[in-house]
Amino acid sequence: MSKPESRFHWENQTVEKVFFAAGVAHEIRNPLTTLKGFLSLLKSRTTEKDSCRYLEIMSYEIEHMERVTNQFLTVAKPQTVKFEKKNLGFVIRQVASFLYPLATMNNVQILIETESGDPFIECEENYDFIGDRHTRNA
């Protein structure tokens, strides 16, 4: 196979993979939307403390699945990365809020100490997903 043919073959495979990833992501998102709706309905009708805790854990996991699915869609629709300045303390608190249900379930307390004048960092808009993945794996 010549170089142009090889490149054409590679590009076709890449396009097929992108369409496949987009299809999978959309097939996952539809049932997730239904689950979120029923979960919201259950939350509004539940008063028992343990049940509410379990529903919060389920909400967290569904949100995590949505973030993973959104990453599939990002792969399917390549875009330029948009960086923006964010306050580091704000980013850390937001990642901690994603982890709160998991920490509660494992009887772990998250303590965050920040100083006034936290530094700003340049980060991608989807930093929450990245921070969540690295923190959970730590």
Short mmCIF file of N, CA and C in Angstrom, two decimals:
data_model
loop_
_atom_site.label_atom_id
_atom_site.label_comp_id
_atom_site.label_asym_id
_atom_site.label_seq_id
_atom_site.Cartn_x
_atom_site.Cartn_y
_atom_site.Cartn_z
N MET A 1 0.85 -1.17 0.00
CA MET A 1 0.00 0.00 0.00
C MET A 1 0.90 1.24 0.00
N SER A 2 0.61 2.21 -0.86
CA SER A 2 1.40 3.43 -0.94
C SER A 2 1.09 4.33 0.24
N LYS A 3 1.93 5.35 0.45
CA LYS A 3 1.73 6.28 1.56
C LYS A 3 0.38 7.00 1.47
N PRO A 4 -0.01 7.54 0.29
CA PRO A 4 -1.33 8.19 0.23
C PRO A 4 -2.47 7.22 0.53
N GLU A 5 -2.38 5.98 0.05
CA GLU A 5 -3.43 4.99 0.32
C GLU A 5 -3.47 4.65 1.80
N SER A 6 -2.30 4.52 2.39
CA SER A 6 -2.21 4.21 3.81
C SER A 6 -2.83 5.33 4.65
N ARG A 7 -2.51 6.56 4.29
CA ARG A 7 -3.06 7.70 5.03
C ARG A 7 -4.59 7.76 4.87
N PHE A 8 -5.08 7.51 3.66
CA PHE A 8 -6.52 7.51 3.40
C PHE A 8 -7.20 6.43 4.23
N HIS A 9 -6.59 5.25 4.30
CA HIS A 9 -7.13 4.14 5.09
C HIS A 9 -7.17 4.52 6.57
N TRP A 10 -6.09 5.13 7.06
CA TRP A 10 -6.02 5.54 8.46
C TRP A 10 -7.09 6.59 8.76
N GLU A 11 -7.25 7.58 7.88
CA GLU A 11 -8.25 8.63 8.10
C GLU A 11 -9.66 8.05 8.10
N ASN A 12 -9.94 7.10 7.22
CA ASN A 12 -11.26 6.46 7.20
C ASN A 12 -11.53 5.71 8.50
N GLN A 13 -10.51 5.01 9.00
CA GLN A 13 -10.68 4.29 10.27
C GLN A 13 -10.94 5.27 11.41
N THR A 14 -10.23 6.40 11.40
CA THR A 14 -10.41 7.40 12.44
C THR A 14 -11.83 7.96 12.41
N VAL A 15 -12.32 8.28 11.21
CA VAL A 15 -13.69 8.80 11.08
C VAL A 15 -14.69 7.76 11.58
N GLU A 16 -14.49 6.50 11.26
CA GLU A 16 -15.39 5.45 11.73
C GLU A 16 -15.39 5.37 13.25
N LYS A 17 -14.21 5.47 13.85
CA LYS A 17 -14.11 5.42 15.31
C LYS A 17 -14.82 6.60 15.96
N VAL A 18 -14.69 7.77 15.36
CA VAL A 18 -15.34 8.97 15.89
C VAL A 18 -16.86 8.81 15.85
N PHE A 19 -17.39 8.33 14.72
CA PHE A 19 -18.84 8.12 14.61
C PHE A 19 -19.32 7.04 15.59
N PHE A 20 -18.50 6.00 15.77
CA PHE A 20 -18.86 4.94 16.71
C PHE A 20 -18.92 5.50 18.14
N ALA A 21 -17.90 6.29 18.52
CA ALA A 21 -17.87 6.89 19.86
C ALA A 21 -19.08 7.79 20.08
N ALA A 22 -19.45 8.57 19.07
CA ALA A 22 -20.61 9.46 19.19
C ALA A 22 -21.89 8.64 19.35
N GLY A 23 -22.01 7.56 18.58
CA GLY A 23 -23.20 6.71 18.69
C GLY A 23 -23.32 6.07 20.05
N VAL A 24 -22.21 5.56 20.57
CA VAL A 24 -22.21 4.93 21.89
C VAL A 24 -22.58 5.97 22.96
N ALA A 25 -21.99 7.14 22.87
CA ALA A 25 -22.26 8.19 23.86
C ALA A 25 -23.74 8.56 23.86
N HIS A 26 -24.33 8.70 22.70
CA HIS A 26 -25.75 9.06 22.65
C HIS A 26 -26.64 7.93 23.16
N GLU A 27 -26.26 6.70 22.90
CA GLU A 27 -27.05 5.56 23.41
C GLU A 27 -26.98 5.46 24.92
N ILE A 28 -25.90 5.93 25.51
CA ILE A 28 -25.75 5.91 26.96
C ILE A 28 -26.51 7.08 27.59
N ARG A 29 -26.46 8.23 26.93
CA ARG A 29 -27.09 9.43 27.49
C ARG A 29 -28.61 9.30 27.63
N ASN A 30 -29.26 8.67 26.67
CA ASN A 30 -30.72 8.57 26.73
C ASN A 30 -31.20 7.85 27.99
N PRO A 31 -30.69 6.64 28.31
CA PRO A 31 -31.14 5.99 29.55
C PRO A 31 -30.69 6.76 30.80
N LEU A 32 -29.55 7.44 30.74
CA LEU A 32 -29.10 8.22 31.90
C LEU A 32 -30.10 9.34 32.21
N THR A 33 -30.63 9.95 31.18
CA THR A 33 -31.62 11.01 31.38
C THR A 33 -32.86 10.45 32.07
N THR A 34 -33.27 9.27 31.66
CA THR A 34 -34.43 8.62 32.29
C THR A 34 -34.12 8.31 33.76
N LEU A 35 -32.94 7.74 34.02
CA LEU A 35 -32.55 7.43 35.40
C LEU A 35 -32.53 8.69 36.27
N LYS A 36 -32.00 9.77 35.73
CA LYS A 36 -31.96 11.02 36.50
C LYS A 36 -33.37 11.49 36.84
N GLY A 37 -34.28 11.36 35.90
CA GLY A 37 -35.66 11.79 36.15
C GLY A 37 -36.31 10.98 37.26
N PHE A 38 -36.19 9.65 37.19
CA PHE A 38 -36.78 8.80 38.23
C PHE A 38 -36.09 9.01 39.58
N LEU A 39 -34.78 9.23 39.56
CA LEU A 39 -34.05 9.47 40.79
C LEU A 39 -34.52 10.77 41.45
N SER A 40 -34.74 11.78 40.64
CA SER A 40 -35.25 13.06 41.16
C SER A 40 -36.63 12.86 41.78
N LEU A 41 -37.47 12.08 41.13
CA LEU A 41 -38.80 11.79 41.66
C LEU A 41 -38.70 11.05 43.00
N LEU A 42 -37.81 10.06 43.08
CA LEU A 42 -37.62 9.33 44.34
C LEU A 42 -37.12 10.25 45.45
N LYS A 43 -36.17 11.13 45.12
CA LYS A 43 -35.64 12.06 46.13
C LYS A 43 -36.73 12.93 46.70
N SER A 44 -37.64 13.39 45.85
CA SER A 44 -38.70 14.29 46.32
C SER A 44 -39.71 13.57 47.22
N ARG A 45 -39.76 12.25 47.16
CA ARG A 45 -40.74 11.50 47.94
C ARG A 45 -40.12 10.72 49.11
N THR A 46 -38.80 10.80 49.27
CA THR A 46 -38.12 10.02 50.31
C THR A 46 -37.75 10.92 51.47
N THR A 47 -38.04 10.42 52.68
CA THR A 47 -37.70 11.17 53.88
C THR A 47 -36.73 10.41 54.78
N GLU A 48 -36.62 9.11 54.60
CA GLU A 48 -35.74 8.30 55.44
C GLU A 48 -34.28 8.67 55.17
N LYS A 49 -33.52 8.90 56.25
CA LYS A 49 -32.15 9.39 56.14
C LYS A 49 -31.25 8.45 55.33
N ASP A 50 -31.28 7.15 55.63
CA ASP A 50 -30.44 6.20 54.91
C ASP A 50 -30.79 6.15 53.43
N SER A 51 -32.08 6.15 53.13
CA SER A 51 -32.51 6.12 51.73
C SER A 51 -32.05 7.37 50.99
N CYS A 52 -32.13 8.53 51.64
CA CYS A 52 -31.67 9.78 51.02
C CYS A 52 -30.18 9.71 50.72
N ARG A 53 -29.43 9.12 51.64
CA ARG A 53 -27.98 8.98 51.44
C ARG A 53 -27.69 8.10 50.23
N TYR A 54 -28.41 7.00 50.10
CA TYR A 54 -28.21 6.10 48.96
C TYR A 54 -28.58 6.79 47.65
N LEU A 55 -29.63 7.58 47.68
CA LEU A 55 -30.05 8.30 46.48
C LEU A 55 -29.00 9.34 46.09
N GLU A 56 -28.36 9.97 47.07
CA GLU A 56 -27.28 10.93 46.78
C GLU A 56 -26.10 10.22 46.13
N ILE A 57 -25.77 9.04 46.62
CA ILE A 57 -24.67 8.25 46.02
C ILE A 57 -25.02 7.89 44.58
N MET A 58 -26.27 7.48 44.36
CA MET A 58 -26.69 7.16 43.00
C MET A 58 -26.60 8.38 42.10
N SER A 59 -27.00 9.54 42.61
CA SER A 59 -26.91 10.79 41.83
C SER A 59 -25.46 11.08 41.44
N TYR A 60 -24.58 10.92 42.41
CA TYR A 60 -23.17 11.17 42.14
C TYR A 60 -22.67 10.25 41.03
N GLU A 61 -23.00 8.97 41.11
CA GLU A 61 -22.52 8.01 40.11
C GLU A 61 -23.11 8.28 38.73
N ILE A 62 -24.37 8.69 38.68
CA ILE A 62 -24.98 9.04 37.40
C ILE A 62 -24.29 10.27 36.81
N GLU A 63 -23.99 11.26 37.65
CA GLU A 63 -23.28 12.44 37.17
C GLU A 63 -21.90 12.05 36.65
N HIS A 64 -21.25 11.12 37.33
CA HIS A 64 -19.94 10.65 36.88
C HIS A 64 -20.06 9.97 35.50
N MET A 65 -21.09 9.16 35.33
CA MET A 65 -21.30 8.49 34.04
C MET A 65 -21.57 9.53 32.95
N GLU A 66 -22.28 10.59 33.30
CA GLU A 66 -22.52 11.66 32.33
C GLU A 66 -21.23 12.34 31.92
N ARG A 67 -20.34 12.59 32.89
CA ARG A 67 -19.06 13.23 32.57
C ARG A 67 -18.23 12.33 31.65
N VAL A 68 -18.22 11.03 31.93
CA VAL A 68 -17.48 10.10 31.07
C VAL A 68 -18.09 10.10 29.68
N THR A 69 -19.40 10.08 29.60
CA THR A 69 -20.08 10.11 28.30
C THR A 69 -19.76 11.39 27.55
N ASN A 70 -19.73 12.51 28.26
CA ASN A 70 -19.38 13.77 27.61
C ASN A 70 -17.96 13.74 27.06
N GLN A 71 -17.08 13.01 27.73
CA GLN A 71 -15.73 12.87 27.20
C GLN A 71 -15.75 12.10 25.88
N PHE A 72 -16.61 11.09 25.76
CA PHE A 72 -16.77 10.39 24.48
C PHE A 72 -17.20 11.37 23.40
N LEU A 73 -18.15 12.24 23.74
CA LEU A 73 -18.63 13.22 22.77
C LEU A 73 -17.54 14.21 22.39
N THR A 74 -16.69 14.55 23.34
CA THR A 74 -15.58 15.44 23.05
C THR A 74 -14.65 14.79 22.03
N VAL A 75 -14.42 13.49 22.18
CA VAL A 75 -13.59 12.76 21.22
C VAL A 75 -14.27 12.75 19.86
N ALA A 76 -15.59 12.61 19.86
CA ALA A 76 -16.34 12.53 18.61
C ALA A 76 -16.37 13.86 17.87
N LYS A 77 -16.29 14.95 18.61
CA LYS A 77 -16.32 16.28 18.00
C LYS A 77 -15.08 17.05 18.44
N PRO A 78 -13.94 16.76 17.85
CA PRO A 78 -12.71 17.45 18.25
C PRO A 78 -12.87 18.97 18.14
N GLN A 79 -12.46 19.66 19.17
CA GLN A 79 -12.53 21.11 19.20
C GLN A 79 -11.23 21.64 19.76
N THR A 80 -11.02 22.90 19.57
CA THR A 80 -9.84 23.49 20.18
C THR A 80 -10.07 23.56 21.68
N VAL A 81 -9.03 23.34 22.42
CA VAL A 81 -9.11 23.37 23.88
C VAL A 81 -9.20 24.83 24.32
N LYS A 82 -10.18 25.12 25.16
CA LYS A 82 -10.36 26.48 25.66
C LYS A 82 -9.90 26.54 27.10
N PHE A 83 -8.84 27.29 27.33
CA PHE A 83 -8.32 27.46 28.67
C PHE A 83 -8.88 28.76 29.25
N GLU A 84 -9.12 28.73 30.55
CA GLU A 84 -9.56 29.94 31.23
C GLU A 84 -8.93 29.97 32.60
N LYS A 85 -8.81 31.19 33.15
CA LYS A 85 -8.23 31.35 34.47
C LYS A 85 -9.28 30.99 35.51
N LYS A 86 -8.88 30.14 36.45
CA LYS A 86 -9.76 29.75 37.55
C LYS A 86 -8.99 29.88 38.86
N ASN A 87 -9.71 30.24 39.89
CA ASN A 87 -9.13 30.30 41.22
C ASN A 87 -8.88 28.87 41.70
N LEU A 88 -7.66 28.56 42.11
CA LEU A 88 -7.30 27.19 42.50
C LEU A 88 -8.16 26.69 43.66
N GLY A 89 -8.44 27.55 44.63
CA GLY A 89 -9.29 27.15 45.75
C GLY A 89 -10.69 26.76 45.28
N PHE A 90 -11.23 27.52 44.31
CA PHE A 90 -12.55 27.23 43.75
C PHE A 90 -12.54 25.87 43.05
N VAL A 91 -11.50 25.61 42.27
CA VAL A 91 -11.39 24.34 41.55
C VAL A 91 -11.33 23.18 42.54
N ILE A 92 -10.53 23.32 43.58
CA ILE A 92 -10.39 22.25 44.57
C ILE A 92 -11.72 22.02 45.29
N ARG A 93 -12.43 23.09 45.65
CA ARG A 93 -13.72 22.93 46.33
C ARG A 93 -14.74 22.28 45.40
N GLN A 94 -14.70 22.61 44.12
CA GLN A 94 -15.66 22.01 43.19
C GLN A 94 -15.38 20.51 43.01
N VAL A 95 -14.11 20.14 42.91
CA VAL A 95 -13.77 18.71 42.80
C VAL A 95 -14.18 18.00 44.08
N ALA A 96 -13.96 18.63 45.24
CA ALA A 96 -14.35 18.03 46.51
C ALA A 96 -15.86 17.82 46.58
N SER A 97 -16.63 18.75 46.01
CA SER A 97 -18.08 18.58 46.04
C SER A 97 -18.52 17.39 45.20
N PHE A 98 -17.78 17.10 44.12
CA PHE A 98 -18.09 15.90 43.33
C PHE A 98 -17.79 14.63 44.13
N LEU A 99 -16.77 14.71 44.97
CA LEU A 99 -16.33 13.54 45.72
C LEU A 99 -17.07 13.35 47.04
N TYR A 100 -17.83 14.35 47.47
CA TYR A 100 -18.48 14.30 48.78
C TYR A 100 -19.34 13.05 48.98
N PRO A 101 -20.23 12.68 48.05
CA PRO A 101 -21.05 11.47 48.28
C PRO A 101 -20.20 10.21 48.44
N LEU A 102 -19.16 10.09 47.64
CA LEU A 102 -18.28 8.92 47.73
C LEU A 102 -17.54 8.92 49.07
N ALA A 103 -17.07 10.10 49.48
CA ALA A 103 -16.37 10.20 50.77
C ALA A 103 -17.31 9.84 51.92
N THR A 104 -18.52 10.33 51.88
CA THR A 104 -19.52 10.03 52.92
C THR A 104 -19.79 8.54 52.99
N MET A 105 -19.93 7.93 51.83
CA MET A 105 -20.21 6.49 51.78
C MET A 105 -19.07 5.69 52.42
N ASN A 106 -17.83 6.19 52.30
CA ASN A 106 -16.67 5.48 52.85
C ASN A 106 -16.22 6.04 54.19
N ASN A 107 -17.10 6.86 54.81
CA ASN A 107 -16.82 7.44 56.11
C ASN A 107 -15.51 8.25 56.12
N VAL A 108 -15.32 9.03 55.06
CA VAL A 108 -14.14 9.87 54.92
C VAL A 108 -14.59 11.32 54.96
N GLN A 109 -13.86 12.14 55.68
CA GLN A 109 -14.18 13.55 55.78
C GLN A 109 -13.18 14.33 54.91
N ILE A 110 -13.68 15.24 54.10
CA ILE A 110 -12.82 16.07 53.25
C ILE A 110 -12.68 17.43 53.90
N LEU A 111 -11.46 17.81 54.22
CA LEU A 111 -11.18 19.12 54.81
C LEU A 111 -10.33 19.91 53.83
N ILE A 112 -10.72 21.14 53.57
CA ILE A 112 -9.99 22.00 52.65
C ILE A 112 -9.61 23.27 53.39
N GLU A 113 -8.33 23.54 53.42
CA GLU A 113 -7.84 24.77 54.03
C GLU A 113 -7.24 25.63 52.93
N THR A 114 -7.75 26.84 52.79
CA THR A 114 -7.21 27.75 51.78
C THR A 114 -6.87 29.07 52.43
N GLU A 115 -6.02 29.80 51.78
CA GLU A 115 -5.65 31.12 52.25
C GLU A 115 -6.29 32.13 51.31
N SER A 116 -6.48 33.32 51.84
CA SER A 116 -7.01 34.36 50.96
C SER A 116 -5.96 34.64 49.88
N GLY A 117 -6.43 34.94 48.72
CA GLY A 117 -5.51 35.20 47.62
C GLY A 117 -4.99 33.93 46.98
N ASP A 118 -5.85 32.89 46.94
CA ASP A 118 -5.45 31.66 46.26
C ASP A 118 -4.94 31.99 44.86
N PRO A 119 -3.95 31.24 44.39
CA PRO A 119 -3.44 31.51 43.04
C PRO A 119 -4.47 31.12 41.98
N PHE A 120 -4.34 31.73 40.82
CA PHE A 120 -5.17 31.38 39.69
C PHE A 120 -4.37 30.44 38.80
N ILE A 121 -5.08 29.52 38.16
CA ILE A 121 -4.43 28.60 37.24
C ILE A 121 -5.15 28.65 35.91
N GLU A 122 -4.43 28.34 34.84
CA GLU A 122 -5.03 28.21 33.52
C GLU A 122 -5.45 26.76 33.38
N CYS A 123 -6.74 26.52 33.12
CA CYS A 123 -7.19 25.15 32.98
C CYS A 123 -8.30 25.05 31.95
N GLU A 124 -8.51 23.84 31.48
CA GLU A 124 -9.56 23.57 30.51
C GLU A 124 -10.91 23.69 31.20
N GLU A 125 -11.94 23.99 30.42
CA GLU A 125 -13.28 24.12 30.98
C GLU A 125 -13.72 22.84 31.68
N ASN A 126 -13.29 21.68 31.20
CA ASN A 126 -13.70 20.39 31.77
C ASN A 126 -12.73 19.92 32.85
N TYR A 127 -12.13 20.86 33.59
CA TYR A 127 -11.18 20.48 34.63
C TYR A 127 -11.82 19.62 35.70
N ASP A 128 -13.11 19.77 35.93
CA ASP A 128 -13.77 19.00 37.00
C ASP A 128 -13.65 17.50 36.74
N PHE A 129 -13.83 17.08 35.50
CA PHE A 129 -13.72 15.66 35.17
C PHE A 129 -12.29 15.17 35.41
N ILE A 130 -11.33 15.96 34.97
CA ILE A 130 -9.92 15.59 35.10
C ILE A 130 -9.54 15.54 36.58
N GLY A 131 -9.94 16.56 37.33
CA GLY A 131 -9.62 16.59 38.75
C GLY A 131 -10.25 15.44 39.49
N ASP A 132 -11.50 15.12 39.15
CA ASP A 132 -12.21 14.03 39.79
C ASP A 132 -11.48 12.71 39.54
N ARG A 133 -11.08 12.46 38.32
CA ARG A 133 -10.40 11.21 37.95
C ARG A 133 -9.08 11.08 38.71
N HIS A 134 -8.28 12.17 38.75
CA HIS A 134 -6.99 12.10 39.43
C HIS A 134 -7.16 11.97 40.94
N THR A 135 -8.12 12.66 41.52
CA THR A 135 -8.33 12.59 42.96
C THR A 135 -8.81 11.21 43.38
N ARG A 136 -9.73 10.63 42.62
CA ARG A 136 -10.25 9.31 42.98
C ARG A 136 -9.17 8.25 42.84
N ASN A 137 -8.25 8.43 41.91
CA ASN A 137 -7.20 7.45 41.69
C ASN A 137 -6.03 7.62 42.66
N ALA A 138 -6.02 8.72 43.41
CA ALA A 138 -4.90 8.99 44.33
C ALA A 138 -4.94 8.07 45.53
#
